[in-house]
Amino acid sequence: MSWRFAMSPDRHARTMLPIPDRPATGLTTYDAKDPATAYPPIEPLLPPPGAPHVLVVLLDDVGFGASSAFGGPCRTPTAERLAAGGLRYNRFHTTALCAPTRQALLTGRNHHSVGMGSITETATSAPGNSSLRPNTKAPLPMTLKLNGYSTAQFGKCHEVPVWQTSPMGPFDAWPSGGGGFETFYGFIGGENNQWDPALYDGTTPVDPPATEEEGYHLTEDLADRAVSWMRQQKALMPDRPFFVYFAPGATHAPHHVPKEWIEKYAGAFDDGWDVQRERTFARQKELGVVPPDAELTARHDEIPAWDDMPEELKPVLARQMEVYAGFLEHTDHHVGRLIDALSDLEVLDDTIVYYIVGDNGASAEGTVNGAFNEMANFNGMAALETPEFMLSKMAEFGSPTSYNHYAVGWAWAMNTPLQWTKQVASHWGGTRNGTIVHWPSGIADRGGLRSQFTHVIDVAPTILEAAGIPEPASVNGVQQSPMEGTSMLYTFADRSAPERHDLQYFEMFANRGIYHRGWSAVTKHRTPWVMVGGDLPAFDDDVWELYDGDSDFSQARDLARQHPDKLRDLQRLWLIEATKYNVLPMDDRTSERLEPEMAGRPTLIRGRSQLFFPGMGRLSENSVVSIKNKSFSVTADVDVPGDQVEGVIIAQGGRFGGSTVYFTKGHARFAYNLLGIQLFTVEADRSVPAGRHQVRMEFAYDGGGLGKGGAVTLFYDGDEVGSGRVDATQPMVFSADETTDIGYESGTTVSPDYTSRASRFTGRLHWVQLDLGGDDHDHYIDPDERLRVAMSRQ
């Protein structure tokens, strides 16, 4: 770029990071007052002259055909504004799932190369699926920071191995630990409650600055923080460029948004998803974001037609899409606040803005009927959400009392004109995401369209080339492997330049494919919304398809029969690339991979007992002994000031699934919240007396499979004081964002008896012990022997 050549030459050798200090040479005087005393001034480390600011915006679970900037029904004026002043990319690709895309983006390497073959929660011991980024593949923000950039991330981080997500870390994989970001404000994990999120400032758990009743929403909070940070950075470091990574939880489920944004779309989707696809496709052709000869792909039999859906359910289905559309427009609005801030700071022209509209295709994880609580499907219990139940909850979709997702048909429609959805890495519906690049100082073709094949691993090398920073050969003393992406900078100036990224494999849960010089060979192996059960073919029985991308933008015409030799060549090439990048062995398991022992990954806690102390909290499910599908007990040593003691002893999960032992009006209680749909409560028949006592709850699991119920018994000092039943339990997961807390409850509450801010235990809590096995020992633990008992069960 000619604008850079006029700058002064860079004096740093930047391939070894940190850049080695070079001591000053020359005369050393005895007296600093000696006129011969001379040292060069101290200069802060800065990137090469002319290096731009960088803002990368990555939305979550947005399909190619959702945003109005790419012909979709969800209004995104900020995306349209940036596209009018920059470039639209209509063949930009992701990995088909969130954490893999994010790690690929941040490293410039294929997701299996950096251990992120799937999400962290399903990591295994295989190198390509371990969720461990090798130290030979330093992330982009680390490289930028060590070259003098200011770096900050706001929003979702889903790259931390699950056994490292406790308050004790280790923090090597956290954004502000070893990730290269000087500032991080957001959440660790795959999704979060937009009304009451589990937030971190750096590595410190923090509460949201306001409540849902006060109008709090996570996306707005993240934008507030990002705008404030950029203003402060330019005020204090005007000569230093910044790298900001803005990754809101939107529009991943739960789809949470203020009601006024939902009402903008009232009635807009009453005609259903089949009609919506036709409308979107027509608009895409008008905009030119798909070629004139592109075809609208057919609906697969696994995706129901709108006309085949129950009539009584259609109002709920339409509402689901109204909520989602409002959610995406609301998100785009707050992205616009970042763009306005750049403009106000007079740095927008010198900022590369990547607006990546989705980290994968639209999500079909909400079942064919959608979900009021998406955790029902993740536990294989979607049948609990009957049409009658859904209709009764219709007005609550998008509100703080919901944890909602839309139906499979809407995900398919949001990927218009492409086949399939998120998780299906074989087809473009899972991996093609509309992307916009805006950089007035570096892009002359305002409003242009680029159709070269590009991939999320291309972002990091593009930014380095634009900044004049070489890929490091060594970072922190570790030799680095080359980036696997290809810089997109060549496309900025020439819309007809031959594509340079002409070979790319894809794989997710054995849905796989390969792109090579216009052709793609693909095979879908599993269906994303079938999370528990389902028959899967042997890998060698998967049926492959073949598409010519030079004449078939949407993969509408399968040419496998016409060109069997070409298909075989591409299948062989996929296997070569899969071997090169640690894709093998393929792993199509889902529920088995949620269990650490079966998956082969570490667990933070080993054994059958865990001891807690008051004040411990924000413990992820992977930081606590699993109580699912088994008997267990909770024992607490408490001092009671009177007969009206209140508050939580231990709580795991929250409003949409979990369990808790607590006191209300002096009575011990156990509550099991099944997906926010059924609440089972067992209460002691009397108050606990004043003084020091041991309170115990035993749960005797029925057995006979997953998700069964069990008997509950409550004890004071070994004496039975109450009993009851829980009819069913959650077999897989309580929540992606709610945590376990001792002596209080953060986030939403398991039991409606408390709000989180009124749940603190009013007595004195000495310790709490969680044991697996229920009643396999005395109902009373000698307080002086509690630690020995806990340790003996490790």
PDB file of C-alpha atoms in Angstrom, residues 299-482:
ATOM      1  CA  ARG A 299     -35.338 -28.038   1.860  1.00  0.00           C
ATOM      2  CA  HIS A 300     -34.150 -31.378   3.213  1.00  0.00           C
ATOM      3  CA  ASP A 301     -36.658 -33.889   4.539  1.00  0.00           C
ATOM      4  CA  GLU A 302     -35.265 -33.539   8.068  1.00  0.00           C
ATOM      5  CA  ILE A 303     -36.383 -29.893   8.108  1.00  0.00           C
ATOM      6  CA  PRO A 304     -40.174 -29.622   8.321  1.00  0.00           C
ATOM      7  CA  ALA A 305     -42.143 -27.411   5.968  1.00  0.00           C
ATOM      8  CA  TRP A 306     -43.973 -24.483   7.534  1.00  0.00           C
ATOM      9  CA  ASP A 307     -47.288 -25.829   6.235  1.00  0.00           C
ATOM     10  CA  ASP A 308     -46.678 -29.102   8.073  1.00  0.00           C
ATOM     11  CA  MET A 309     -46.256 -27.451  11.470  1.00  0.00           C
ATOM     12  CA  PRO A 310     -49.222 -27.597  13.917  1.00  0.00           C
ATOM     13  CA  GLU A 311     -51.502 -24.599  13.435  1.00  0.00           C
ATOM     14  CA  GLU A 312     -51.699 -23.959  17.176  1.00  0.00           C
ATOM     15  CA  LEU A 313     -47.915 -23.695  17.341  1.00  0.00           C
ATOM     16  CA  LYS A 314     -47.429 -21.262  14.448  1.00  0.00           C
ATOM     17  CA  PRO A 315     -48.006 -18.068  16.512  1.00  0.00           C
ATOM     18  CA  VAL A 316     -45.260 -19.212  18.877  1.00  0.00           C
ATOM     19  CA  LEU A 317     -42.949 -20.041  15.980  1.00  0.00           C
ATOM     20  CA  ALA A 318     -43.494 -16.633  14.423  1.00  0.00           C
ATOM     21  CA  ARG A 319     -42.827 -14.985  17.781  1.00  0.00           C
ATOM     22  CA  GLN A 320     -39.531 -16.862  18.081  1.00  0.00           C
ATOM     23  CA  MET A 321     -38.328 -15.256  14.865  1.00  0.00           C
ATOM     24  CA  GLU A 322     -39.610 -11.819  15.865  1.00  0.00           C
ATOM     25  CA  VAL A 323     -37.513 -12.108  19.020  1.00  0.00           C
ATOM     26  CA  TYR A 324     -34.439 -13.177  17.087  1.00  0.00           C
ATOM     27  CA  ALA A 325     -34.772 -10.388  14.517  1.00  0.00           C
ATOM     28  CA  GLY A 326     -35.117  -7.813  17.284  1.00  0.00           C
ATOM     29  CA  PHE A 327     -32.083  -9.313  18.999  1.00  0.00           C
ATOM     30  CA  LEU A 328     -29.918  -8.994  15.879  1.00  0.00           C
ATOM     31  CA  GLU A 329     -31.036  -5.427  15.149  1.00  0.00           C
ATOM     32  CA  HIS A 330     -30.411  -4.469  18.789  1.00  0.00           C
ATOM     33  CA  THR A 331     -26.914  -5.965  18.543  1.00  0.00           C
ATOM     34  CA  ASP A 332     -26.136  -4.117  15.320  1.00  0.00           C
ATOM     35  CA  HIS A 333     -27.295  -0.895  16.977  1.00  0.00           C
ATOM     36  CA  HIS A 334     -24.729  -1.269  19.724  1.00  0.00           C
ATOM     37  CA  VAL A 335     -21.997  -2.162  17.235  1.00  0.00           C
ATOM     38  CA  GLY A 336     -22.936   1.164  15.667  1.00  0.00           C
ATOM     39  CA  ARG A 337     -22.034   2.904  18.914  1.00  0.00           C
ATOM     40  CA  LEU A 338     -18.466   1.617  18.548  1.00  0.00           C
ATOM     41  CA  ILE A 339     -18.310   2.913  14.985  1.00  0.00           C
ATOM     42  CA  ASP A 340     -19.678   6.288  16.108  1.00  0.00           C
ATOM     43  CA  ALA A 341     -17.026   6.428  18.830  1.00  0.00           C
ATOM     44  CA  LEU A 342     -14.274   5.805  16.252  1.00  0.00           C
ATOM     45  CA  SER A 343     -15.713   8.589  14.133  1.00  0.00           C
ATOM     46  CA  ASP A 344     -15.920  10.970  17.096  1.00  0.00           C
ATOM     47  CA  LEU A 345     -12.295  10.190  17.936  1.00  0.00           C
ATOM     48  CA  GLU A 346     -11.404  10.939  14.292  1.00  0.00           C
ATOM     49  CA  VAL A 347      -9.714   7.578  13.797  1.00  0.00           C
ATOM     50  CA  LEU A 348     -12.359   5.720  11.768  1.00  0.00           C
ATOM     51  CA  ASP A 349     -10.548   6.303   8.464  1.00  0.00           C
ATOM     52  CA  ASP A 350      -7.394   4.764   9.909  1.00  0.00           C
ATOM     53  CA  THR A 351      -9.127   1.763  11.469  1.00  0.00           C
ATOM     54  CA  ILE A 352      -9.520  -1.624   9.831  1.00  0.00           C
ATOM     55  CA  VAL A 353     -12.987  -2.778  10.855  1.00  0.00           C
ATOM     56  CA  TYR A 354     -13.830  -6.436  10.350  1.00  0.00           C
ATOM     57  CA  TYR A 355     -17.555  -6.982  10.863  1.00  0.00           C
ATOM     58  CA  ILE A 356     -17.966 -10.780  10.732  1.00  0.00           C
ATOM     59  CA  VAL A 357     -21.689 -11.458  10.814  1.00  0.00           C
ATOM     60  CA  GLY A 358     -21.627 -14.793  12.610  1.00  0.00           C
ATOM     61  CA  ASP A 359     -19.052 -17.262  13.893  1.00  0.00           C
ATOM     62  CA  ASN A 360     -20.931 -20.052  12.086  1.00  0.00           C
ATOM     63  CA  GLY A 361     -24.214 -20.547  10.311  1.00  0.00           C
ATOM     64  CA  ALA A 362     -27.513 -19.974  12.079  1.00  0.00           C
ATOM     65  CA  SER A 363     -28.089 -22.379  14.965  1.00  0.00           C
ATOM     66  CA  ALA A 364     -30.455 -25.322  14.574  1.00  0.00           C
ATOM     67  CA  GLU A 365     -29.975 -26.447  18.183  1.00  0.00           C
ATOM     68  CA  GLY A 366     -33.449 -25.276  19.206  1.00  0.00           C
ATOM     69  CA  THR A 367     -35.365 -28.374  17.977  1.00  0.00           C
ATOM     70  CA  VAL A 368     -38.010 -28.414  15.242  1.00  0.00           C
ATOM     71  CA  ASN A 369     -40.436 -26.617  17.592  1.00  0.00           C
ATOM     72  CA  GLY A 370     -38.008 -24.148  19.110  1.00  0.00           C
ATOM     73  CA  ALA A 371     -37.431 -23.944  22.839  1.00  0.00           C
ATOM     74  CA  PHE A 372     -38.495 -21.843  25.794  1.00  0.00           C
ATOM     75  CA  ASN A 373     -35.457 -23.246  27.621  1.00  0.00           C
ATOM     76  CA  GLU A 374     -32.843 -24.535  25.186  1.00  0.00           C
ATOM     77  CA  MET A 375     -31.271 -26.604  27.981  1.00  0.00           C
ATOM     78  CA  ALA A 376     -34.166 -29.031  27.603  1.00  0.00           C
ATOM     79  CA  ASN A 377     -32.769 -30.226  24.287  1.00  0.00           C
ATOM     80  CA  PHE A 378     -29.190 -30.330  25.585  1.00  0.00           C
ATOM     81  CA  ASN A 379     -30.459 -32.767  28.220  1.00  0.00           C
ATOM     82  CA  GLY A 380     -32.477 -34.851  25.778  1.00  0.00           C
ATOM     83  CA  MET A 381     -35.709 -33.634  27.404  1.00  0.00           C
ATOM     84  CA  ALA A 382     -37.208 -31.439  24.693  1.00  0.00           C
ATOM     85  CA  ALA A 383     -40.469 -33.417  24.877  1.00  0.00           C
ATOM     86  CA  LEU A 384     -41.263 -31.628  28.159  1.00  0.00           C
ATOM     87  CA  GLU A 385     -41.865 -28.448  26.163  1.00  0.00           C
ATOM     88  CA  THR A 386     -45.195 -29.406  24.631  1.00  0.00           C
ATOM     89  CA  PRO A 387     -47.021 -27.108  22.185  1.00  0.00           C
ATOM     90  CA  GLU A 388     -49.434 -26.264  25.008  1.00  0.00           C
ATOM     91  CA  PHE A 389     -46.529 -25.292  27.262  1.00  0.00           C
ATOM     92  CA  MET A 390     -44.909 -23.209  24.515  1.00  0.00           C
ATOM     93  CA  LEU A 391     -48.146 -21.380  23.811  1.00  0.00           C
ATOM     94  CA  SER A 392     -48.558 -20.577  27.507  1.00  0.00           C
ATOM     95  CA  LYS A 393     -45.080 -18.990  27.497  1.00  0.00           C
ATOM     96  CA  MET A 394     -45.394 -17.101  24.218  1.00  0.00           C
ATOM     97  CA  ALA A 395     -45.486 -13.629  25.780  1.00  0.00           C
ATOM     98  CA  GLU A 396     -42.335 -14.356  27.800  1.00  0.00           C
ATOM     99  CA  PHE A 397     -40.023 -15.223  24.884  1.00  0.00           C
ATOM    100  CA  GLY A 398     -37.007 -12.905  24.989  1.00  0.00           C
ATOM    101  CA  SER A 399     -37.720 -11.814  28.566  1.00  0.00           C
ATOM    102  CA  PRO A 400     -35.689 -12.490  31.729  1.00  0.00           C
ATOM    103  CA  THR A 401     -37.935 -15.465  32.528  1.00  0.00           C
ATOM    104  CA  SER A 402     -36.989 -17.227  29.280  1.00  0.00           C
ATOM    105  CA  TYR A 403     -33.934 -19.039  27.963  1.00  0.00           C
ATOM    106  CA  ASN A 404     -35.277 -19.334  24.462  1.00  0.00           C
ATOM    107  CA  HIS A 405     -34.212 -20.479  21.019  1.00  0.00           C
ATOM    108  CA  TYR A 406     -35.940 -20.541  17.649  1.00  0.00           C
ATOM    109  CA  ALA A 407     -37.001 -23.547  15.573  1.00  0.00           C
ATOM    110  CA  VAL A 408     -34.821 -25.412  13.088  1.00  0.00           C
ATOM    111  CA  GLY A 409     -36.825 -23.991  10.186  1.00  0.00           C
ATOM    112  CA  TRP A 410     -35.829 -20.443  11.086  1.00  0.00           C
ATOM    113  CA  ALA A 411     -32.149 -21.388  11.265  1.00  0.00           C
ATOM    114  CA  TRP A 412     -32.457 -22.885   7.782  1.00  0.00           C
ATOM    115  CA  ALA A 413     -34.146 -19.709   6.530  1.00  0.00           C
ATOM    116  CA  MET A 414     -31.453 -17.505   8.056  1.00  0.00           C
ATOM    117  CA  ASN A 415     -28.856 -19.382   5.968  1.00  0.00           C
ATOM    118  CA  THR A 416     -30.570 -18.585   2.653  1.00  0.00           C
ATOM    119  CA  PRO A 417     -29.741 -19.619  -0.045  1.00  0.00           C
ATOM    120  CA  LEU A 418     -27.465 -22.297   1.377  1.00  0.00           C
ATOM    121  CA  GLN A 419     -27.929 -25.840   2.683  1.00  0.00           C
ATOM    122  CA  TRP A 420     -27.903 -26.801   6.361  1.00  0.00           C
ATOM    123  CA  THR A 421     -26.902 -24.911   9.483  1.00  0.00           C
ATOM    124  CA  LYS A 422     -24.418 -24.495  12.323  1.00  0.00           C
ATOM    125  CA  GLN A 423     -22.426 -27.669  13.157  1.00  0.00           C
ATOM    126  CA  VAL A 424     -22.758 -28.903   9.569  1.00  0.00           C
ATOM    127  CA  ALA A 425     -19.245 -28.048   8.399  1.00  0.00           C
ATOM    128  CA  SER A 426     -19.767 -29.930   5.147  1.00  0.00           C
ATOM    129  CA  HIS A 427     -22.133 -27.385   3.588  1.00  0.00           C
ATOM    130  CA  TRP A 428     -21.937 -23.622   3.236  1.00  0.00           C
ATOM    131  CA  GLY A 429     -25.005 -23.116   5.427  1.00  0.00           C
ATOM    132  CA  GLY A 430     -22.820 -24.083   8.377  1.00  0.00           C
ATOM    133  CA  THR A 431     -19.683 -22.219   7.383  1.00  0.00           C
ATOM    134  CA  ARG A 432     -20.392 -19.253   5.082  1.00  0.00           C
ATOM    135  CA  ASN A 433     -20.843 -15.954   6.906  1.00  0.00           C
ATOM    136  CA  GLY A 434     -21.328 -12.525   5.406  1.00  0.00           C
ATOM    137  CA  THR A 435     -18.336 -10.352   6.272  1.00  0.00           C
ATOM    138  CA  ILE A 436     -17.610  -6.655   5.831  1.00  0.00           C
ATOM    139  CA  VAL A 437     -14.221  -4.938   5.834  1.00  0.00           C
ATOM    140  CA  HIS A 438     -14.138  -1.153   6.254  1.00  0.00           C
ATOM    141  CA  TRP A 439     -10.887   0.828   6.027  1.00  0.00           C
ATOM    142  CA  PRO A 440     -11.134   4.157   4.196  1.00  0.00           C
ATOM    143  CA  SER A 441      -7.363   4.723   4.268  1.00  0.00           C
ATOM    144  CA  GLY A 442      -6.695   1.344   2.676  1.00  0.00           C
ATOM    145  CA  ILE A 443      -9.755   0.612   0.512  1.00  0.00           C
ATOM    146  CA  ALA A 444     -10.661   2.734  -2.482  1.00  0.00           C
ATOM    147  CA  ASP A 445     -13.508   0.595  -3.860  1.00  0.00           C
ATOM    148  CA  ARG A 446     -16.223   1.803  -1.489  1.00  0.00           C
ATOM    149  CA  GLY A 447     -19.297  -0.418  -1.573  1.00  0.00           C
ATOM    150  CA  GLY A 448     -17.472  -3.122  -3.504  1.00  0.00           C
ATOM    151  CA  LEU A 449     -18.120  -6.867  -3.467  1.00  0.00           C
ATOM    152  CA  ARG A 450     -15.391  -9.465  -3.118  1.00  0.00           C
ATOM    153  CA  SER A 451     -15.957 -13.104  -4.065  1.00  0.00           C
ATOM    154  CA  GLN A 452     -12.540 -14.650  -3.559  1.00  0.00           C
ATOM    155  CA  PHE A 453     -12.659 -17.675  -1.256  1.00  0.00           C
ATOM    156  CA  THR A 454     -11.607 -16.536   2.213  1.00  0.00           C
ATOM    157  CA  HIS A 455     -11.625 -18.099   5.652  1.00  0.00           C
ATOM    158  CA  VAL A 456     -11.524 -16.918   9.255  1.00  0.00           C
ATOM    159  CA  ILE A 457      -7.871 -18.018   9.523  1.00  0.00           C
ATOM    160  CA  ASP A 458      -7.098 -15.280   6.970  1.00  0.00           C
ATOM    161  CA  VAL A 459      -7.942 -12.415   9.344  1.00  0.00           C
ATOM    162  CA  ALA A 460      -4.767 -12.580  11.464  1.00  0.00           C
ATOM    163  CA  PRO A 461      -2.283 -12.540   8.550  1.00  0.00           C
ATOM    164  CA  THR A 462      -4.282  -9.719   6.938  1.00  0.00           C
ATOM    165  CA  ILE A 463      -3.938  -7.551  10.043  1.00  0.00           C
ATOM    166  CA  LEU A 464      -0.231  -8.294  10.361  1.00  0.00           C
ATOM    167  CA  GLU A 465       0.417  -7.413   6.731  1.00  0.00           C
ATOM    168  CA  ALA A 466      -1.590  -4.205   7.004  1.00  0.00           C
ATOM    169  CA  ALA A 467       0.386  -3.228  10.105  1.00  0.00           C
ATOM    170  CA  GLY A 468       3.740  -4.076   8.551  1.00  0.00           C
ATOM    171  CA  ILE A 469       4.409  -6.639  11.283  1.00  0.00           C
ATOM    172  CA  PRO A 470       5.998  -9.960  10.324  1.00  0.00           C
ATOM    173  CA  GLU A 471       4.796 -13.277  11.638  1.00  0.00           C
ATOM    174  CA  PRO A 472       6.981 -13.960  14.656  1.00  0.00           C
ATOM    175  CA  ALA A 473       9.518 -16.763  14.439  1.00  0.00           C
ATOM    176  CA  SER A 474       9.761 -16.915  18.234  1.00  0.00           C
ATOM    177  CA  VAL A 475       7.431 -15.822  21.031  1.00  0.00           C
ATOM    178  CA  ASN A 476       8.533 -15.946  24.665  1.00  0.00           C
ATOM    179  CA  GLY A 477      11.403 -18.211  23.702  1.00  0.00           C
ATOM    180  CA  VAL A 478       9.250 -20.741  21.815  1.00  0.00           C
ATOM    181  CA  GLN A 479       9.743 -21.263  18.099  1.00  0.00           C
ATOM    182  CA  GLN A 480       6.497 -20.582  16.234  1.00  0.00           C
ATOM    183  CA  SER A 481       4.869 -22.581  13.472  1.00  0.00           C
ATOM    184  CA  PRO A 482       3.724 -20.593  10.438  1.00  0.00           C
TER     185      PRO A 482
END
